[in-house]
XYZ file of N, CA, C and O in Angstrom:
528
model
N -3.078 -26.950 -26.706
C -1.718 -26.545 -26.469
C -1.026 -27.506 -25.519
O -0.640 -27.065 -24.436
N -0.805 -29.000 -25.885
C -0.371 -29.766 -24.810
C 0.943 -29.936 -25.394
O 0.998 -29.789 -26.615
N 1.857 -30.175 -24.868
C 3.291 -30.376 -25.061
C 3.218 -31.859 -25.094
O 2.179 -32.508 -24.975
N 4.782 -32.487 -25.318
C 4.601 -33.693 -25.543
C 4.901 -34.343 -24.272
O 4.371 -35.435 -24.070
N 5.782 -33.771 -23.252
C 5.928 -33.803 -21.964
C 4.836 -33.835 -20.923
O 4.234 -32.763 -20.858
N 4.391 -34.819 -20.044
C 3.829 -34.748 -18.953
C 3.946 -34.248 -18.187
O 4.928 -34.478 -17.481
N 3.049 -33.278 -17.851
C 3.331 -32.081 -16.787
C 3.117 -32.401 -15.181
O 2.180 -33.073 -14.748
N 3.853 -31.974 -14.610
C 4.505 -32.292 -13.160
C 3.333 -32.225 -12.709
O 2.642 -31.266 -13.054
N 2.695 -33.415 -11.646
C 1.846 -33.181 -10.364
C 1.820 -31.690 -10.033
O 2.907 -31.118 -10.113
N 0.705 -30.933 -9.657
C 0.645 -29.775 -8.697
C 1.228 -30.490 -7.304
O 1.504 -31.600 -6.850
N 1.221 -29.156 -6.968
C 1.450 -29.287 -5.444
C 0.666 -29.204 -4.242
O -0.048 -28.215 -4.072
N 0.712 -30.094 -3.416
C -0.675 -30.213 -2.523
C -0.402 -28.992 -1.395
O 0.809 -28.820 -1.258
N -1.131 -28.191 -0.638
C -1.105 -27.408 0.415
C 0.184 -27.563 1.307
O 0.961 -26.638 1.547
N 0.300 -28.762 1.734
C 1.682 -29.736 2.519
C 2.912 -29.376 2.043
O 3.854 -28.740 2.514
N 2.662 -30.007 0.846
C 4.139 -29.779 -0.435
C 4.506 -28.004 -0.563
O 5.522 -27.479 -0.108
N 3.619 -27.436 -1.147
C 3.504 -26.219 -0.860
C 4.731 -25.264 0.689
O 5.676 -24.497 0.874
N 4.034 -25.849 1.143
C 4.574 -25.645 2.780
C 6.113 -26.107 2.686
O 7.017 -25.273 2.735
N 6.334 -27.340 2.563
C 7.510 -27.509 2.591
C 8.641 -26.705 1.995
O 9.532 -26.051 2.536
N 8.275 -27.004 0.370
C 8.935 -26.188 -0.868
C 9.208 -24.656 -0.269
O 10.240 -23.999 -0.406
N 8.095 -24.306 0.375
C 8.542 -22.911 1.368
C 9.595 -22.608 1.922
O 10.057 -21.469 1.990
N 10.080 -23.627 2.377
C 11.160 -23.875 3.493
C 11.887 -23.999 2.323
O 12.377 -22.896 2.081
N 12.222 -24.889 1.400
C 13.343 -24.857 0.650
C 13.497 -23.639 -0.290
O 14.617 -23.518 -0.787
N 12.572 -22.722 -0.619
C 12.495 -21.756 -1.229
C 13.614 -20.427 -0.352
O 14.290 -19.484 -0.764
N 13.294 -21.064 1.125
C 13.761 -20.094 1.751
C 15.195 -19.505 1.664
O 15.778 -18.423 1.603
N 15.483 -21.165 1.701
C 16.998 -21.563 2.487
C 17.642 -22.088 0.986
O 17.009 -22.343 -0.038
N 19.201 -22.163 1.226
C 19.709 -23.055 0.143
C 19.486 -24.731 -0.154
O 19.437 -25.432 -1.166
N 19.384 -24.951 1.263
C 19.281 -26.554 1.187
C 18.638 -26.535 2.803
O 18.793 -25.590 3.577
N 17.890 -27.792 3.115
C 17.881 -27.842 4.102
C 17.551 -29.606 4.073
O 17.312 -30.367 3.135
N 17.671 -29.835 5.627
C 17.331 -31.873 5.801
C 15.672 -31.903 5.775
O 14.696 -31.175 5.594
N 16.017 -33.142 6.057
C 14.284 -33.136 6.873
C 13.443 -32.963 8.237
O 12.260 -33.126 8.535
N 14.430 -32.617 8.825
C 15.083 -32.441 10.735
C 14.476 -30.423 10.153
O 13.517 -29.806 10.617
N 15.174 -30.082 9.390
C 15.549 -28.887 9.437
C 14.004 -27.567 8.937
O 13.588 -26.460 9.280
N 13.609 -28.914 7.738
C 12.001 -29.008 7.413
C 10.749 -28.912 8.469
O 9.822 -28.134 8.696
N 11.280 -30.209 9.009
C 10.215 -30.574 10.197
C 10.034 -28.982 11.344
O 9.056 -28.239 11.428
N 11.117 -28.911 11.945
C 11.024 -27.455 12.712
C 10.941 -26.305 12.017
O 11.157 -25.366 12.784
N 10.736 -25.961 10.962
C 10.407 -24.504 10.127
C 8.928 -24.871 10.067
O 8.313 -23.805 10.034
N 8.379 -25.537 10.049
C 6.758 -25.634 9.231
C 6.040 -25.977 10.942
O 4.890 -25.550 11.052
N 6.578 -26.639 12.134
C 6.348 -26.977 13.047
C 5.131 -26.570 13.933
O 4.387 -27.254 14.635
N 5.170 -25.250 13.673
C 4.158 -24.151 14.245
C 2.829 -24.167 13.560
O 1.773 -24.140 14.192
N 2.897 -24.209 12.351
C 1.560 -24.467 11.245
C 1.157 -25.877 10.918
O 0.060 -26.316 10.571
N 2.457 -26.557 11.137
C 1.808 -28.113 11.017
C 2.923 -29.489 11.041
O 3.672 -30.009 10.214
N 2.547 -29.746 12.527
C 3.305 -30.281 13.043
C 3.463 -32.084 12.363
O 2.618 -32.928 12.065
N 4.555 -32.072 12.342
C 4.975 -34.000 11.689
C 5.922 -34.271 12.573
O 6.451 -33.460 13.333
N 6.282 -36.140 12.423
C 7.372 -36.554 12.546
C 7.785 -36.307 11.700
O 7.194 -35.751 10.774
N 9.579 -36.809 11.726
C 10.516 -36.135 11.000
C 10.034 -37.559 9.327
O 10.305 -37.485 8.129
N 9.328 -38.556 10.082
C 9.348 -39.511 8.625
C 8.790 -39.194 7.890
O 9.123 -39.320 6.712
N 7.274 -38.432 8.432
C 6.268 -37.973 7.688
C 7.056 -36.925 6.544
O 6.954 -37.218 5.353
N 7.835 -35.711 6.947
C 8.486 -34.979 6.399
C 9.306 -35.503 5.488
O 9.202 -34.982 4.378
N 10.170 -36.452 5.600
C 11.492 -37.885 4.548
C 10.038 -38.073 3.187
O 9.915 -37.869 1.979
N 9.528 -38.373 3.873
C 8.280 -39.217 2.838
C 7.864 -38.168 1.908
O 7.866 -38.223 0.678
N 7.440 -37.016 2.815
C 7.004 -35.526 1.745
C 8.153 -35.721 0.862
O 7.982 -36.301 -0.210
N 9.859 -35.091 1.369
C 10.204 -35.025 0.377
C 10.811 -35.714 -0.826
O 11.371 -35.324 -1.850
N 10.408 -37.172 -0.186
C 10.191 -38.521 -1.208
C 9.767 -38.270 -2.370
O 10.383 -38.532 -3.403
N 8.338 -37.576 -2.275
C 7.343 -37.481 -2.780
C 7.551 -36.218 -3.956
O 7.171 -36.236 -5.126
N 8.185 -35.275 -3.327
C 8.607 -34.218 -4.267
C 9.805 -34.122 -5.109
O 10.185 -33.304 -5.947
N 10.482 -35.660 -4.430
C 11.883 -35.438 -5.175
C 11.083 -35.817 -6.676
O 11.131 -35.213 -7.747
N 10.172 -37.336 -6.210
C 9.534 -37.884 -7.429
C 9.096 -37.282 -8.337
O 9.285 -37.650 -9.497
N 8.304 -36.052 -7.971
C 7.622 -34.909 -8.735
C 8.792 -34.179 -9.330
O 8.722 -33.150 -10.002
N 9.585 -34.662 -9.088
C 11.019 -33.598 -9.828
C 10.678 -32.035 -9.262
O 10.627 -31.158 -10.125
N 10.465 -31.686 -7.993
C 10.175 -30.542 -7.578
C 11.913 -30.349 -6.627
O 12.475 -29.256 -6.706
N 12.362 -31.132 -6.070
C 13.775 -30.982 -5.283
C 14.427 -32.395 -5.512
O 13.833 -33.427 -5.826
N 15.693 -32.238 -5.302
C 16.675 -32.992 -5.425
C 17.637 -33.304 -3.818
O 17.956 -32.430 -3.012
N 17.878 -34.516 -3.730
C 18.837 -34.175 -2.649
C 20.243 -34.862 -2.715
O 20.257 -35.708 -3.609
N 21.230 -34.774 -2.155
C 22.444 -34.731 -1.845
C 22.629 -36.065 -0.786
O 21.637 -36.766 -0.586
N 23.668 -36.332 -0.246
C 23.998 -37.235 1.015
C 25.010 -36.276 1.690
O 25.729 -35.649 0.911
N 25.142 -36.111 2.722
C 26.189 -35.580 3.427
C 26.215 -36.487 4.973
O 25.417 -36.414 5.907
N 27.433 -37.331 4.824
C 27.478 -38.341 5.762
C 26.149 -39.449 5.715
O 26.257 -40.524 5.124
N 25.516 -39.241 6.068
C 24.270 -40.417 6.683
C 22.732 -39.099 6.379
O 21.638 -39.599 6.115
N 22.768 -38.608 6.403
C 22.175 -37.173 6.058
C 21.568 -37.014 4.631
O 22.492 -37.014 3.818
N 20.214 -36.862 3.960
C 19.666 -36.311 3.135
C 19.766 -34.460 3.393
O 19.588 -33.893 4.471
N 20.103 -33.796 2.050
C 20.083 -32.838 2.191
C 19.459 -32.506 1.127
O 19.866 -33.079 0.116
N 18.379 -31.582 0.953
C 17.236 -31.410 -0.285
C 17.703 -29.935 -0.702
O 18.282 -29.078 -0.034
N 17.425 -29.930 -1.532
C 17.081 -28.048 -2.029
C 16.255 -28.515 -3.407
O 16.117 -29.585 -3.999
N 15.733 -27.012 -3.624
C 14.577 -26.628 -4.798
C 14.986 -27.331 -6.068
O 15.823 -28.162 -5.716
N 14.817 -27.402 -7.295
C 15.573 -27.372 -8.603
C 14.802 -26.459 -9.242
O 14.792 -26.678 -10.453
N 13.788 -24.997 -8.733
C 12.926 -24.465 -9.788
C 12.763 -23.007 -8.605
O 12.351 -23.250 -7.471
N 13.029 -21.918 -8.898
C 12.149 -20.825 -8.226
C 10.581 -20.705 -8.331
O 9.886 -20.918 -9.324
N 10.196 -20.318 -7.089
C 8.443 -19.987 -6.955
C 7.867 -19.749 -8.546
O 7.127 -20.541 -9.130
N 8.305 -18.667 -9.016
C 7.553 -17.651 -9.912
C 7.305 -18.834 -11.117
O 6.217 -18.888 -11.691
N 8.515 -19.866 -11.478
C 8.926 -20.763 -12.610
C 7.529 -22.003 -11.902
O 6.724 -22.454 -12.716
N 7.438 -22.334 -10.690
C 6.500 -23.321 -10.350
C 5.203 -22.666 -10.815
O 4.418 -23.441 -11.361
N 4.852 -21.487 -10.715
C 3.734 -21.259 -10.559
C 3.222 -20.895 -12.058
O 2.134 -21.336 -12.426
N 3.988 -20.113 -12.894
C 4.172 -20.144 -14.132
C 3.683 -21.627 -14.924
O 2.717 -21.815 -15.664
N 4.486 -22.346 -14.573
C 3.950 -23.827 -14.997
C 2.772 -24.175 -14.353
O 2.074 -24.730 -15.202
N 2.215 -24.137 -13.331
C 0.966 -24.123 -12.687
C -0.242 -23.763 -13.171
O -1.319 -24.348 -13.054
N 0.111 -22.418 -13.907
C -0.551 -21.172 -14.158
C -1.085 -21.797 -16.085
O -2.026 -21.635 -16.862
N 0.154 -22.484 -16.043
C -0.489 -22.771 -18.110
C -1.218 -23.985 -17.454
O -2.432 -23.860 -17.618
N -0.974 -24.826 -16.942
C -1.653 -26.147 -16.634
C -2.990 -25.990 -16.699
O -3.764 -26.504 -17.506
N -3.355 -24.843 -15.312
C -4.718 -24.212 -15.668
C -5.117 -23.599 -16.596
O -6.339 -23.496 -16.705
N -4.273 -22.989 -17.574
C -4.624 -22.151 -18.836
C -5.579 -23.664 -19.527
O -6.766 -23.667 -19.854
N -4.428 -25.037 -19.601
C -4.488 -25.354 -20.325
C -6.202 -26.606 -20.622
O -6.910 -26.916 -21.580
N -6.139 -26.912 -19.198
C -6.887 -27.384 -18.789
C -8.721 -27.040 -18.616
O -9.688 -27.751 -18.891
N -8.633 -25.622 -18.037
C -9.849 -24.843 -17.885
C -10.088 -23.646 -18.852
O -10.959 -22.805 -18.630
N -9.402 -23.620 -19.760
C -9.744 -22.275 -20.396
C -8.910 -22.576 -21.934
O -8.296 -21.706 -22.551
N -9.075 -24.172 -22.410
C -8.621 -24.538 -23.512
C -7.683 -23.831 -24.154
O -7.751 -23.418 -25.311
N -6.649 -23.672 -23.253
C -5.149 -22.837 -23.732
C -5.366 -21.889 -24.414
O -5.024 -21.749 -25.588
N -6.139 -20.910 -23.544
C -6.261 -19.114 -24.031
C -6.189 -18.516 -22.855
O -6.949 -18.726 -21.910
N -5.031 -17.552 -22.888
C -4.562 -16.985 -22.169
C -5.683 -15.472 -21.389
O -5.840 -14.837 -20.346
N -6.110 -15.565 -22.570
C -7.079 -14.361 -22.646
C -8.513 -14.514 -22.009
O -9.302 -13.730 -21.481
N -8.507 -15.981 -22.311
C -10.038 -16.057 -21.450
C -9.695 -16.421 -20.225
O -10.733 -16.729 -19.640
N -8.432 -16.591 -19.275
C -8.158 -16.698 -18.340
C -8.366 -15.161 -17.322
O -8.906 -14.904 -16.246
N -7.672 -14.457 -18.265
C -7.386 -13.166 -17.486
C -8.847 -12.012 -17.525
O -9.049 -11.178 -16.642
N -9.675 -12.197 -18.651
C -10.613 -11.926 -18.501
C -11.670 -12.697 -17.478
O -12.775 -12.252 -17.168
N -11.202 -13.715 -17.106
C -12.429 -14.058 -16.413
C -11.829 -13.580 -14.938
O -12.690 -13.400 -14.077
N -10.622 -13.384 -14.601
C -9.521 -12.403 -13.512
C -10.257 -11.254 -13.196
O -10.817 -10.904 -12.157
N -10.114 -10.600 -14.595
C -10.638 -9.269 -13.915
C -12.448 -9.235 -13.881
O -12.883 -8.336 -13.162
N -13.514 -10.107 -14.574
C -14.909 -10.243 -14.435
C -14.815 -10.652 -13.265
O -15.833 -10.274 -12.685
N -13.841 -11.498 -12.238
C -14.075 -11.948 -10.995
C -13.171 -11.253 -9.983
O -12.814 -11.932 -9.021
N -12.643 -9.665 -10.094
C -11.929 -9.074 -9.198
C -10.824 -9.677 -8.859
O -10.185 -9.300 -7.877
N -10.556 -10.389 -9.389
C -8.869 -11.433 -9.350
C -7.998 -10.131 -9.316
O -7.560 -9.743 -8.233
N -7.731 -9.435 -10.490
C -7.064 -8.400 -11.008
C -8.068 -6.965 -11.072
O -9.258 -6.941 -11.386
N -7.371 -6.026 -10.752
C -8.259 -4.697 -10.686
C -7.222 -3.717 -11.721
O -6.043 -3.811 -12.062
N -8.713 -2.409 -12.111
C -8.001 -1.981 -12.728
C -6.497 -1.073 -12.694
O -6.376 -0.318 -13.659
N -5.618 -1.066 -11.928
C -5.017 -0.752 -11.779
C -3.705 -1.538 -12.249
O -2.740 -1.106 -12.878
N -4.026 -3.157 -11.625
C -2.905 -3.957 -12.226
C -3.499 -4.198 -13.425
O -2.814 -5.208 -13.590
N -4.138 -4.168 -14.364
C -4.329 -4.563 -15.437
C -3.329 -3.579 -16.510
O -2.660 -3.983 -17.461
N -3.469 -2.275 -16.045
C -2.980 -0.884 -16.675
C -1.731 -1.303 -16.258
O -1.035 -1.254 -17.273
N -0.895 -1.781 -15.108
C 0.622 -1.750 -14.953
C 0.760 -2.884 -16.326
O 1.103 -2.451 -17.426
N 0.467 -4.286 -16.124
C 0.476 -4.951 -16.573
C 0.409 -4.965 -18.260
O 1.031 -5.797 -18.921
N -0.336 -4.046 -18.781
C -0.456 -3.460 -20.210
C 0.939 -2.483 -20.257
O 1.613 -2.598 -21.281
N 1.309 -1.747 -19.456
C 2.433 -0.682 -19.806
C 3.845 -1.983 -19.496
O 4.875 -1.814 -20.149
N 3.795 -2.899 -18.751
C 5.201 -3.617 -19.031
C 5.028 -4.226 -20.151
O 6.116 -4.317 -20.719
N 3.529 -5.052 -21.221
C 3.633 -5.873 -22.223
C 3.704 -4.797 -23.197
O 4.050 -5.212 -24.303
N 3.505 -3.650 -23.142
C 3.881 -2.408 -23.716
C 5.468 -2.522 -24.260
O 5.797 -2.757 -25.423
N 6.491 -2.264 -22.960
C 7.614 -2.281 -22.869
C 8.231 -3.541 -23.546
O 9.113 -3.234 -24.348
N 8.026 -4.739 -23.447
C 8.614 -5.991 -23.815
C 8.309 -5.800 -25.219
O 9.251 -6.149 -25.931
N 7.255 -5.341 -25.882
C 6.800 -5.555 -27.139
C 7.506 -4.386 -27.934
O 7.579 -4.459 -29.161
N 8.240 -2.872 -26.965
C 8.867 -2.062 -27.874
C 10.042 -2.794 -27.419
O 10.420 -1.780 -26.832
N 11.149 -3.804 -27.104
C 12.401 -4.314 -26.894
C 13.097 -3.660 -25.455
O 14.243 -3.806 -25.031
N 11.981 -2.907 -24.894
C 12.452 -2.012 -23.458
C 12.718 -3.164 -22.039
O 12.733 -2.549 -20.973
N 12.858 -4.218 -21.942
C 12.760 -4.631 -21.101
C 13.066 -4.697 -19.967
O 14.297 -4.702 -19.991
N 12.616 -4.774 -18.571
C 12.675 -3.846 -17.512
C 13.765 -5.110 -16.840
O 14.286 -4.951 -15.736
Protein backbone atom coordinates (compact mmCIF):
# COMPACT_ATOMS: atom_id res chain seq x y z
CA UNK A 1 0.00 0.00 0.00
CA UNK A 2 2.69 2.63 -0.90
CA UNK A 3 1.50 5.76 -2.53
CA UNK A 4 3.41 7.35 -5.13
CA UNK A 5 4.38 10.22 -2.81
CA UNK A 6 7.27 10.08 -0.36
CA UNK A 7 6.21 10.13 2.95
CA UNK A 8 7.35 12.91 5.30
CA UNK A 9 10.35 12.18 7.78
CA UNK A 10 8.80 11.24 11.32
CA UNK A 11 9.39 13.38 13.88
CA UNK A 12 12.23 13.17 16.27
CA UNK A 13 11.36 13.62 20.24
CA UNK A 14 12.88 17.50 19.75
CA UNK A 15 10.66 18.18 16.69
CA UNK A 16 7.89 16.67 18.52
CA UNK A 17 8.45 19.21 21.34
CA UNK A 18 8.60 22.01 19.29
CA UNK A 19 5.52 21.28 16.90
CA UNK A 20 3.96 21.32 20.57
CA UNK A 21 4.47 24.78 20.90
CA UNK A 22 3.16 25.48 17.49
CA UNK A 23 0.27 23.19 18.00
CA UNK A 24 -0.41 25.34 20.86
CA UNK A 25 -0.32 28.77 19.65
CA UNK A 26 -1.24 30.26 16.19
CA UNK A 27 2.18 31.15 15.19
CA UNK A 28 5.01 31.63 17.16
CA UNK A 29 9.18 32.84 16.42
CA UNK A 30 11.95 31.03 17.47
CA UNK A 31 12.62 33.42 20.62
CA UNK A 32 9.03 32.43 21.43
CA UNK A 33 9.83 28.47 20.86
CA UNK A 34 13.00 28.62 22.69
CA UNK A 35 11.16 29.85 26.13
CA UNK A 36 8.00 27.46 25.94
CA UNK A 37 10.12 24.16 25.71
CA UNK A 38 12.92 25.93 28.06
CA UNK A 39 12.08 24.04 31.21
CA UNK A 40 12.24 20.46 29.48
CA UNK A 41 14.97 21.34 27.21
CA UNK A 42 16.90 24.05 27.14
CA UNK A 43 18.62 25.61 23.53
CA UNK A 44 19.99 28.61 22.06
CA UNK A 45 17.67 30.45 20.15
CA UNK A 46 19.93 29.04 16.79
CA UNK A 47 19.64 25.64 17.83
CA UNK A 48 15.75 26.27 17.82
CA UNK A 49 16.04 28.56 13.88
CA UNK A 50 17.80 25.29 12.77
CA UNK A 51 14.93 22.89 14.35
CA UNK A 52 12.59 24.85 12.60
CA UNK A 53 14.77 24.82 9.44
CA UNK A 54 14.52 21.42 9.65
CA UNK A 55 10.75 21.08 9.92
CA UNK A 56 9.95 23.70 7.55
CA UNK A 57 12.01 21.14 5.15
CA UNK A 58 9.91 18.25 6.36
CA UNK A 59 6.95 20.33 5.21
CA UNK A 60 5.76 20.04 8.90
CA UNK A 61 5.50 24.30 9.37
CA UNK A 62 5.81 27.13 7.27
CA UNK A 63 6.95 30.56 8.13
CA UNK A 64 6.17 34.13 7.36
CA UNK A 65 8.68 37.36 7.74
CA UNK A 66 7.38 40.03 9.87
CA UNK A 67 10.00 42.84 9.77
CA UNK A 68 13.43 40.99 10.30
CA UNK A 69 11.47 38.22 12.24
CA UNK A 70 10.67 34.49 11.19
CA UNK A 71 7.31 33.66 12.26
CA UNK A 72 6.38 29.74 11.98
CA UNK A 73 3.03 28.05 12.53
CA UNK A 74 1.84 24.29 11.91
CA UNK A 75 0.46 23.47 8.24
CA UNK A 76 -1.22 20.03 9.72
CA UNK A 77 -3.18 19.34 13.18
CA UNK A 78 -1.74 16.62 15.75
CA UNK A 79 -4.44 13.94 15.01
CA UNK A 80 -3.62 14.48 10.78
CA UNK A 81 0.41 14.04 11.85
CA UNK A 82 -0.14 11.15 13.65
CA UNK A 83 -2.68 9.57 11.36
CA UNK A 84 0.03 9.75 8.72
CA UNK A 85 2.49 8.38 11.25
CA UNK A 86 0.17 5.76 12.19
CA UNK A 87 -0.17 4.25 8.22
CA UNK A 88 3.65 4.69 7.84
CA UNK A 89 3.80 2.14 10.59
CA UNK A 90 0.82 0.26 9.24
CA UNK A 91 2.73 0.34 6.27
CA UNK A 92 6.03 -0.53 7.06
CA UNK A 93 5.63 -3.16 10.05
CA UNK A 94 2.49 -4.82 9.49
CA UNK A 95 2.56 -4.88 5.48
CA UNK A 96 -0.39 -2.40 5.21
CA UNK A 97 -3.03 -4.28 7.37
CA UNK A 98 -4.72 -2.40 9.48
CA UNK A 99 -5.95 -5.33 11.32
CA UNK A 100 -2.82 -6.91 12.20
CA UNK A 101 -1.85 -3.68 13.70
CA UNK A 102 -4.68 -3.36 16.08
CA UNK A 103 -4.70 -6.86 16.95
CA UNK A 104 -1.35 -6.95 17.94
CA UNK A 105 -2.76 -3.43 20.23
CA UNK A 106 -4.96 -5.25 21.99
CA UNK A 107 -2.55 -8.92 22.33
CA UNK A 108 -0.14 -6.20 23.81
CA UNK A 109 -2.65 -4.12 26.15
CA UNK A 110 -2.13 -1.09 23.81
CA UNK A 111 -6.02 -1.00 23.66
CA UNK A 112 -8.36 -2.65 26.31
CA UNK A 113 -11.49 -3.99 26.15
CA UNK A 114 -13.38 -1.26 26.67
CA UNK A 115 -11.89 1.01 23.92
CA UNK A 116 -12.09 -1.62 21.51
CA UNK A 117 -16.14 -1.85 22.18
CA UNK A 118 -16.30 2.23 21.96
CA UNK A 119 -14.32 2.01 18.97
CA UNK A 120 -16.59 -0.85 17.25
CA UNK A 121 -19.91 1.21 18.24
CA UNK A 122 -18.43 4.56 16.38
CA UNK A 123 -17.23 2.18 13.13
CA UNK A 124 -20.74 0.93 13.81
CA UNK A 125 -22.11 4.49 13.42
CA UNK A 126 -19.93 5.68 10.33
CA UNK A 127 -20.85 2.44 8.53
CA UNK A 128 -24.86 3.10 9.27
CA UNK A 129 -24.17 7.06 7.73
CA UNK A 130 -24.65 8.26 11.65
CA UNK A 131 -21.72 10.22 11.95
CA UNK A 132 -20.85 11.70 15.20
Amino acid sequence: MFSGRKPRKALSELEHLIMSVLWQRASATAEDVRLAVADRHPMKESTVRTMLKRLEEKGYVRHTVDGRTNVYRGLEEPQSVAAKAVRQIIDRLCGGSVEQLLVGMVANDVVDEEELERLAQRIARRKGGKEE
